[in-house]
Short mmCIF file of C-alpha atoms in Angstrom, two decimals:
data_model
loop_
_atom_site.label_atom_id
_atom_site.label_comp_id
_atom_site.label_asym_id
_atom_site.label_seq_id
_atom_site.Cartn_x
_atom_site.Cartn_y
_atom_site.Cartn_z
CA UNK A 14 229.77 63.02 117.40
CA UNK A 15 232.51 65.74 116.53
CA UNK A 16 231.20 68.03 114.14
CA UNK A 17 234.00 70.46 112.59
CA UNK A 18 233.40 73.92 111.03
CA UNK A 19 235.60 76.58 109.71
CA UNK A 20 234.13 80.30 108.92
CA UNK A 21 234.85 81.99 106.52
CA UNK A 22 235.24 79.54 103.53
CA UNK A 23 237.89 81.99 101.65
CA UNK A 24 239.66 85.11 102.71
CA UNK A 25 241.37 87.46 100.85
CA UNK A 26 244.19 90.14 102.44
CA UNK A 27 246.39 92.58 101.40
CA UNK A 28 250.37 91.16 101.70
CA UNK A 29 251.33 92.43 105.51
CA UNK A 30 248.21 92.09 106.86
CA UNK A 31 247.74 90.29 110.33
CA UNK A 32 244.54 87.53 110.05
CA UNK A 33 242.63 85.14 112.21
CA UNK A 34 240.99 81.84 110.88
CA UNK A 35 238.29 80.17 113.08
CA UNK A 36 237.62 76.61 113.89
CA UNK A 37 234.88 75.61 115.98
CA UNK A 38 233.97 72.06 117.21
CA UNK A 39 230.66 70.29 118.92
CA UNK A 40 232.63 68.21 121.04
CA UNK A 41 235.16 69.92 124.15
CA UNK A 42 236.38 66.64 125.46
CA UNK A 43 239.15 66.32 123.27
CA UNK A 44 242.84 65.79 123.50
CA UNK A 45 244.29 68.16 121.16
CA UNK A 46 243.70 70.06 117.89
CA UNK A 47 245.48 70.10 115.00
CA UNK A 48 246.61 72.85 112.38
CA UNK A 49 247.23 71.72 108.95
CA UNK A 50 248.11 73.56 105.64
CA UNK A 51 247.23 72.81 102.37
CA UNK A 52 248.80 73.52 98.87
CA UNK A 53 246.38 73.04 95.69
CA UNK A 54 247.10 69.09 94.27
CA UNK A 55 249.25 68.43 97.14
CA UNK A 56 248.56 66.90 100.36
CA UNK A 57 248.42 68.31 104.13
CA UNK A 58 251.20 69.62 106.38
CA UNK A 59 250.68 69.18 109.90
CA UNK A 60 251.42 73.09 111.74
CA UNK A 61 250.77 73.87 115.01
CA UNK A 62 249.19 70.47 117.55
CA UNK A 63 247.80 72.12 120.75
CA UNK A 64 247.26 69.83 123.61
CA UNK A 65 244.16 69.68 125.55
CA UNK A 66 245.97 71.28 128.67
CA UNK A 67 247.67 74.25 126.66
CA UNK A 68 245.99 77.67 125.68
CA UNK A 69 247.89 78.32 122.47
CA UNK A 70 250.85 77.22 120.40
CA UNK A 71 253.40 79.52 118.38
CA UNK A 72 255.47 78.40 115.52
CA UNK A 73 257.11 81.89 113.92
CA UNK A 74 254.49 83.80 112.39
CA UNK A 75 251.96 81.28 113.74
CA UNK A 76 249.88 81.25 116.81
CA UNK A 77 247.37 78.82 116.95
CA UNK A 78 245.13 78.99 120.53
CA UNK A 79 242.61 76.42 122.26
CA UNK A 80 239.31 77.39 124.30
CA UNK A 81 237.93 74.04 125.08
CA UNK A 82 234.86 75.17 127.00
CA UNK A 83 233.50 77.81 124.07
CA UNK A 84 234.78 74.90 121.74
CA UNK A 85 237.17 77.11 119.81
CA UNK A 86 240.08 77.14 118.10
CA UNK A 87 241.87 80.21 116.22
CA UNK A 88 245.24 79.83 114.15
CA UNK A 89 246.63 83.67 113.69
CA UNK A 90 248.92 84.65 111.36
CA UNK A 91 251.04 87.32 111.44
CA UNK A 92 252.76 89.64 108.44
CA UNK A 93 251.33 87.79 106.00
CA UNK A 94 252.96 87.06 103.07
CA UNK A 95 251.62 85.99 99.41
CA UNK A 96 253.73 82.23 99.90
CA UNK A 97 251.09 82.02 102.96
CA UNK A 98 248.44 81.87 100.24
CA UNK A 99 246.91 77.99 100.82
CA UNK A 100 243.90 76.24 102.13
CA UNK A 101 243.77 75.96 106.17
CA UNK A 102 242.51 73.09 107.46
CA UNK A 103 241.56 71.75 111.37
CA UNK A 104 241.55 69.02 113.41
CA UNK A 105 239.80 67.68 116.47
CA UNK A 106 239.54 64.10 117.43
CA UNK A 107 236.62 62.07 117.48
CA UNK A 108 238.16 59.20 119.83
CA UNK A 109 241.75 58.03 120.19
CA UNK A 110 241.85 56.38 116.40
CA UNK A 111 239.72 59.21 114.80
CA UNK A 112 239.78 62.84 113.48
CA UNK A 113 237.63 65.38 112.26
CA UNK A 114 238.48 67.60 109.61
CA UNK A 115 236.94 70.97 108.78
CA UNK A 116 236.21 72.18 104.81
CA UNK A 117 239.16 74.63 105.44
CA UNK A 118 239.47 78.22 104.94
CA UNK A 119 240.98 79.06 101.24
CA UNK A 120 243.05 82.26 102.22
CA UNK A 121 244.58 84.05 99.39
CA UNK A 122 247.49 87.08 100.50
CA UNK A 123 247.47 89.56 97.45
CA UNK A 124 251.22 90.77 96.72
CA UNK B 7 263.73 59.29 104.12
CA UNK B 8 260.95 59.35 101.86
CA UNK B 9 258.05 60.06 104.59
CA UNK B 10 254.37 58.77 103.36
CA UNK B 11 254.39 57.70 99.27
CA UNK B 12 250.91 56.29 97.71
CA UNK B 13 250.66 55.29 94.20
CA UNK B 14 249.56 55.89 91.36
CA UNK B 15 248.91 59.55 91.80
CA UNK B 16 246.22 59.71 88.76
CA UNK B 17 243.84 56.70 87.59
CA UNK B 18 240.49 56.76 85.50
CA UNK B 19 238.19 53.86 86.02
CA UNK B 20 235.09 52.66 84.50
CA UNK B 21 232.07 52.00 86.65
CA UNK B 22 232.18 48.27 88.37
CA UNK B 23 235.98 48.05 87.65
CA UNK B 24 238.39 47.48 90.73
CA UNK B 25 241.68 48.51 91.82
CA UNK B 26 244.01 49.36 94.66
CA UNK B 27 245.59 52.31 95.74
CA UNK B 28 249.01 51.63 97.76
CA UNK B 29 250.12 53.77 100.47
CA UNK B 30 253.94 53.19 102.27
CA UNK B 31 255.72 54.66 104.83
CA UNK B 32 259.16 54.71 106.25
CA UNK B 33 258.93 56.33 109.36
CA UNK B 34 257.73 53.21 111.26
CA UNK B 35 254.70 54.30 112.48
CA UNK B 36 251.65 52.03 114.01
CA UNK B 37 248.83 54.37 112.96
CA UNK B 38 247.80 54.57 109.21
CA UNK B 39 244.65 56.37 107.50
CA UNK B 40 242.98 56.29 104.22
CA UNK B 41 241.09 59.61 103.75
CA UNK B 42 238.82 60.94 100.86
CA UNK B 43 238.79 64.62 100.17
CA UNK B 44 235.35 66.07 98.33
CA UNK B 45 235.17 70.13 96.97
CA UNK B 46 233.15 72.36 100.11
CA UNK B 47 234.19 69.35 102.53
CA UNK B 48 237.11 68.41 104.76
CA UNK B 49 239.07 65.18 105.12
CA UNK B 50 236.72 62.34 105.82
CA UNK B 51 238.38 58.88 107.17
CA UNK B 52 237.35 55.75 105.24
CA UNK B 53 239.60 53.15 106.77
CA UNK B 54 241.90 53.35 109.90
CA UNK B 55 244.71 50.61 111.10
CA UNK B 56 246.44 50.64 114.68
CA UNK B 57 249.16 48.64 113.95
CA UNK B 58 249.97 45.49 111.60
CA UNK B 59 247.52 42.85 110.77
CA UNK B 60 244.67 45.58 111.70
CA UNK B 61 241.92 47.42 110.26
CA UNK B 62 238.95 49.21 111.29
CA UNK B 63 236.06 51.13 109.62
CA UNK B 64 236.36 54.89 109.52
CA UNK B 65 233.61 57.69 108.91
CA UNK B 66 232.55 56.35 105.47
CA UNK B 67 233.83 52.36 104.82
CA UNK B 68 231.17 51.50 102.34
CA UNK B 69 232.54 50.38 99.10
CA UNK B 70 236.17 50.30 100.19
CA UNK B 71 238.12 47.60 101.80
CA UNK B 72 241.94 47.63 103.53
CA UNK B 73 244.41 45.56 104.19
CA UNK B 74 247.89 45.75 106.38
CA UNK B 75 249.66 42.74 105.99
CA UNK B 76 253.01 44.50 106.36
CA UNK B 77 253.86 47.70 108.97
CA UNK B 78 254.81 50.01 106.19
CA UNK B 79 252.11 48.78 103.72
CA UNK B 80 248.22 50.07 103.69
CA UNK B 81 246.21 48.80 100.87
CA UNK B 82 243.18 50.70 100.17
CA UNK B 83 240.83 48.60 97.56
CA UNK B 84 237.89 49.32 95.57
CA UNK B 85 235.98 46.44 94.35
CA UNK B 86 233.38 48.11 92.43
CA UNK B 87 234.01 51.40 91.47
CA UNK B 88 231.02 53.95 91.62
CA UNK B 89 230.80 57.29 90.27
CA UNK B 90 230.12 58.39 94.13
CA UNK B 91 234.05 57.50 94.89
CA UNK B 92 235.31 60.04 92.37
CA UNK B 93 237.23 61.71 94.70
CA UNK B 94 241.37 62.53 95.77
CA UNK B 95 242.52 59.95 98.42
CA UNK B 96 245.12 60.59 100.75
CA UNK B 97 246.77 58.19 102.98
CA UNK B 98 248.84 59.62 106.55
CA UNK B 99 250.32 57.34 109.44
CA UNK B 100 251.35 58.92 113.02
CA UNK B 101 252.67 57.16 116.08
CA UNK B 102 249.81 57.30 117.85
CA UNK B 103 245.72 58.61 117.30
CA UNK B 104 246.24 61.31 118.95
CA UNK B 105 249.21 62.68 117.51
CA UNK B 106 250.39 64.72 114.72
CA UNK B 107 249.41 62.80 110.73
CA UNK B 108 251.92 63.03 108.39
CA UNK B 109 249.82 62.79 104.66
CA UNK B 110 250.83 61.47 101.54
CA UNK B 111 250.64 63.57 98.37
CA UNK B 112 247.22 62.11 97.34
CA UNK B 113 246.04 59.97 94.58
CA UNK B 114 243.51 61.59 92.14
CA UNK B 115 240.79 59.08 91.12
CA UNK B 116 238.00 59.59 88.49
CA UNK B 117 234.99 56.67 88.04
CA UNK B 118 233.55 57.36 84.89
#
């Protein structure tokens, strides 16, 4: 069974800071892992998707990289900015048809 | 191109009542999800449908049922509502299981 978990619950930085969030998972053998982001009352937007075969993924300010044998993920965010201020949220699958979703990490960039 | 829609986006219920939550999309997509979303926990999948006429149970199916009678359509159906399913429901769809979800904007329900 995939089991999902994202340390720390909430994070709060200084505007320009540089961050990591964690994601862990119980089970390696999967075929990617997703990145999503989350606005209060509003629904998820898909980030970064890593693939099974690739180390890490960059989209701007975001790098999001895979270690499939420590069963790790890690989403880092550069220059952060207060509009960065959301709930983070991975995603491993369970089988083809399922996914996994951590609690998220509620990171809050002070201006 | 409106992406993933559900309806309504707010509804109060009284315990034992039933109702259906609608989710559409117009990017064609074979894969559809209905999620629930609890404070302190992630997403957790309910119901799950690979393509038209499908529908398969998810993490946590009891109390719900689904229905996909047309490609863009997933009906997600309560037919007893418990205080347990208090909870904000979001619906995605994708091209394939393993590839990126694209979510609705949710649908806040309260059982009273």
């Amino acid at each position: 069974k995939q089991e999902v978990t994202q340390i720390p619950a909430a994070l709060s930085v200084p505007e320009g800071e540089n961050l990591v969030l964690n994601c862990s998972f119980t089970d390696s053998a999967i075929y990617n892992l997703q990145w999503f982001r989350q606005d209060p009352g509003k629904g998820l937007t898909s980030l970064l998707l890593i693939q099974s075969s690739q180390r890490e993924q960059t989209s701007g300010r975001l790098n999001a990289s895979l270690d499939k044998s420590s069963g790790r993920s890690t989403l880092y965010i550069a220059a952060s900015q207060p509009g960065d201020s959301a709930t983070y949220l991975c995603a491993a699958p369970y089988n083809n048809n399922d996914m996994r979703f951590g609690a998220g990490t509620r990171l809050t960039v002070k201006p | 191109n409106a992406g993933v829609t559900q309806t309504p986006k707010f509804r109060v219920l009284k315990t034992g009542q039933s109702m259906t939550l609608l989710c559409a999309q117009d990017m064609n997509h074979e894969y559809m999800y209905w999620y629930r979303q609890d404070p302190g926990m992630g997403l957790r999948l309910i119901h799950y449908s690979v393509g038209e006429g499908t529908t398969a149970k998810g993490e946590v199916p009891d109390g719900y049922n689904v229905s996909r009678l047309k490609k863009q359509n997933f009906l997600l159906g309560l037919e007893s509502a418990a205080p347990s399913q208090t909870s904000v429901y979001f619906c995605a769809s994708s091209t394939h299981g393993v590839n990126t979800q694209y979510f609705g904007p949710g649908t806040r329900l309260t059982v009273l």
